Amino acid sequence: MTPFELVYFESQSSYSSFTGNCSVGDIQISQSQLPGRGGLPTFIVEVRNICPTRCDIAEIHLNCAGFSHENVIDPKILMHSKNSNICIINNNQPLKFRAAVLFEYSTNFMYKFSVASVECV
């Protein structure tokens, strides 16, 4: 698996997505430090849709004031303008139920991301 890809996890049962209520709490952010590669520490971040009503979620925006990194991150996965405190996930496109996006960054410390806003689709 490459560090910049959209990953879908589906259950064995069938389901259909529908417009419903969702909240910032329906997006789960987890991250961990990757094994040493020399140089700056590298972290991998997973942003996952865990909506309990199996909704799709779009326009996922993370609080990322002060976030800086040394490596290139695909802007379709995470877009961050140095003049903004918001990071855009998945190019504002819907993240299906149980789907996740992953990205890596390298810096001296693990950054604490939090969800700023989402839109139910």
mmCIF file of C-alpha atoms in Angstrom:
data_model
loop_
_atom_site.group_PDB
_atom_site.id
_atom_site.type_symbol
_atom_site.label_atom_id
_atom_site.label_comp_id
_atom_site.label_asym_id
_atom_site.label_seq_id
_atom_site.Cartn_x
_atom_site.Cartn_y
_atom_site.Cartn_z
ATOM 1 C CA MET A 1 0.000 0.000 0.000
ATOM 2 C CA THR A 2 1.389 3.399 -0.926
ATOM 3 C CA PRO A 3 1.190 6.202 1.636
ATOM 4 C CA PHE A 4 -1.268 8.242 -0.436
ATOM 5 C CA GLU A 5 -4.337 6.283 -1.373
ATOM 6 C CA LEU A 6 -8.033 6.065 -0.786
ATOM 7 C CA VAL A 7 -8.963 2.865 0.985
ATOM 8 C CA TYR A 8 -12.457 1.369 1.148
ATOM 9 C CA PHE A 9 -13.467 -1.182 3.759
ATOM 10 C CA GLU A 10 -16.891 -2.746 3.356
ATOM 11 C CA SER A 11 -18.757 -5.164 5.544
ATOM 12 C CA GLN A 12 -20.046 -8.469 4.210
ATOM 13 C CA SER A 13 -23.636 -7.300 4.531
ATOM 14 C CA SER A 14 -25.094 -5.033 1.905
ATOM 15 C CA TYR A 15 -26.034 -1.478 2.696
ATOM 16 C CA SER A 16 -26.945 1.705 0.924
ATOM 17 C CA SER A 17 -25.706 5.169 1.658
ATOM 18 C CA PHE A 18 -28.292 7.790 2.358
ATOM 19 C CA THR A 19 -28.437 11.374 3.415
ATOM 20 C CA GLY A 20 -28.658 11.539 7.155
ATOM 21 C CA ASN A 21 -27.340 13.348 10.129
ATOM 22 C CA CYS A 22 -23.627 13.353 10.633
ATOM 23 C CA SER A 23 -21.217 15.284 12.783
ATOM 24 C CA VAL A 24 -17.520 15.943 13.178
ATOM 25 C CA GLY A 25 -17.515 12.993 15.589
ATOM 26 C CA ASP A 26 -18.234 10.677 12.657
ATOM 27 C CA ILE A 27 -14.722 11.227 11.331
ATOM 28 C CA GLN A 28 -11.999 9.320 13.142
ATOM 29 C CA ILE A 29 -8.394 10.501 12.951
ATOM 30 C CA SER A 30 -5.646 8.134 13.987
ATOM 31 C CA GLN A 31 -1.940 8.412 13.497
ATOM 32 C CA SER A 32 1.249 6.682 14.449
ATOM 33 C CA GLN A 33 4.955 7.080 13.974
ATOM 34 C CA LEU A 34 6.517 4.906 11.302
ATOM 35 C CA PRO A 35 9.688 2.937 12.061
ATOM 36 C CA GLY A 36 12.901 4.942 11.783
ATOM 37 C CA ARG A 37 13.948 5.899 8.277
ATOM 38 C CA GLY A 38 16.708 8.272 9.292
ATOM 39 C CA GLY A 39 16.279 12.020 9.403
ATOM 40 C CA LEU A 40 13.034 13.497 10.680
ATOM 41 C CA PRO A 41 10.383 11.265 12.262
ATOM 42 C CA THR A 42 7.640 10.225 9.821
ATOM 43 C CA PHE A 43 4.009 9.856 10.834
ATOM 44 C CA ILE A 44 1.111 8.178 9.032
ATOM 45 C CA VAL A 45 -2.395 9.583 9.430
ATOM 46 C CA GLU A 46 -5.669 7.799 8.722
ATOM 47 C CA VAL A 47 -8.880 9.816 8.349
ATOM 48 C CA ARG A 48 -11.864 7.414 8.398
ATOM 49 C CA ASN A 49 -15.642 7.776 8.024
ATOM 50 C CA ILE A 50 -17.265 5.934 10.957
ATOM 51 C CA CYS A 51 -20.762 7.414 10.545
ATOM 52 C CA PRO A 52 -23.149 5.188 12.564
ATOM 53 C CA THR A 53 -25.958 5.773 10.040
ATOM 54 C CA ARG A 54 -23.650 4.616 7.204
ATOM 55 C CA CYS A 55 -23.670 8.052 5.597
ATOM 56 C CA ASP A 56 -21.162 9.431 3.140
ATOM 57 C CA ILE A 57 -19.340 12.532 4.370
ATOM 58 C CA ALA A 58 -17.925 15.295 2.169
ATOM 59 C CA GLU A 59 -16.101 18.570 2.717
ATOM 60 C CA ILE A 60 -14.025 17.167 5.560
ATOM 61 C CA HIS A 61 -11.968 20.024 6.957
ATOM 62 C CA LEU A 62 -9.338 19.575 9.638
ATOM 63 C CA ASN A 63 -7.951 22.156 12.027
ATOM 64 C CA CYS A 64 -4.278 22.323 11.157
ATOM 65 C CA ALA A 65 -2.994 25.723 12.284
ATOM 66 C CA GLY A 66 0.786 25.670 12.364
ATOM 67 C CA PHE A 67 1.046 22.357 10.486
ATOM 68 C CA SER A 68 4.202 22.113 8.435
ATOM 69 C CA HIS A 69 5.949 19.135 6.929
ATOM 70 C CA GLU A 70 9.009 18.284 4.903
ATOM 71 C CA ASN A 71 7.521 15.885 2.359
ATOM 72 C CA VAL A 72 5.114 16.269 -0.549
ATOM 73 C CA ILE A 73 1.526 15.223 0.187
ATOM 74 C CA ASP A 74 -0.851 14.613 -2.714
ATOM 75 C CA PRO A 75 -3.197 17.649 -2.664
ATOM 76 C CA LYS A 76 -6.117 15.377 -3.646
ATOM 77 C CA ILE A 77 -5.659 13.657 -0.272
ATOM 78 C CA LEU A 78 -4.679 16.622 1.931
ATOM 79 C CA MET A 79 -4.587 20.228 0.776
ATOM 80 C CA HIS A 80 -3.042 22.747 3.121
ATOM 81 C CA SER A 81 -2.300 26.347 2.277
ATOM 82 C CA LYS A 82 0.404 27.926 4.419
ATOM 83 C CA ASN A 83 -1.929 30.916 4.847
ATOM 84 C CA SER A 84 -4.792 28.808 6.215
ATOM 85 C CA ASN A 85 -5.586 27.056 9.487
ATOM 86 C CA ILE A 86 -7.723 24.478 7.636
ATOM 87 C CA CYS A 87 -6.670 21.339 5.755
ATOM 88 C CA ILE A 88 -9.031 19.923 3.131
ATOM 89 C CA ILE A 89 -9.341 16.128 2.997
ATOM 90 C CA ASN A 90 -10.059 14.086 -0.158
ATOM 91 C CA ASN A 91 -10.391 17.182 -2.363
ATOM 92 C CA ASN A 92 -13.746 17.897 -0.617
ATOM 93 C CA GLN A 93 -15.170 14.760 -2.276
ATOM 94 C CA PRO A 94 -17.386 12.339 -0.321
ATOM 95 C CA LEU A 95 -15.723 9.735 1.835
ATOM 96 C CA LYS A 96 -17.948 6.664 1.807
ATOM 97 C CA PHE A 97 -18.959 4.834 4.967
ATOM 98 C CA ARG A 98 -15.947 2.961 6.384
ATOM 99 C CA ALA A 99 -13.608 4.453 3.772
ATOM 100 C CA ALA A 100 -10.361 6.089 4.805
ATOM 101 C CA VAL A 101 -7.679 8.307 3.350
ATOM 102 C CA LEU A 102 -4.068 7.962 4.422
ATOM 103 C CA PHE A 103 -1.163 10.356 4.224
ATOM 104 C CA GLU A 104 2.336 10.646 5.657
ATOM 105 C CA TYR A 105 4.250 13.650 6.890
ATOM 106 C CA SER A 106 7.701 14.198 8.341
ATOM 107 C CA THR A 107 8.450 16.690 11.082
ATOM 108 C CA ASN A 108 9.977 16.782 14.562
ATOM 109 C CA PHE A 109 6.733 15.979 16.424
ATOM 110 C CA MET A 110 3.327 14.358 15.952
ATOM 111 C CA TYR A 111 0.825 17.047 14.992
ATOM 112 C CA LYS A 112 -2.589 16.948 16.683
ATOM 113 C CA PHE A 113 -5.219 17.147 13.939
ATOM 114 C CA SER A 114 -8.895 17.665 14.782
ATOM 115 C CA VAL A 115 -12.024 17.824 12.642
ATOM 116 C CA ALA A 116 -13.234 21.380 12.015
ATOM 117 C CA SER A 117 -16.294 20.674 9.858
ATOM 118 C CA VAL A 118 -18.011 18.094 7.656
ATOM 119 C CA GLU A 119 -21.001 17.901 5.340
ATOM 120 C CA CYS A 120 -23.394 14.959 5.192
ATOM 121 C CA VAL A 121 -24.227 13.818 1.668
#
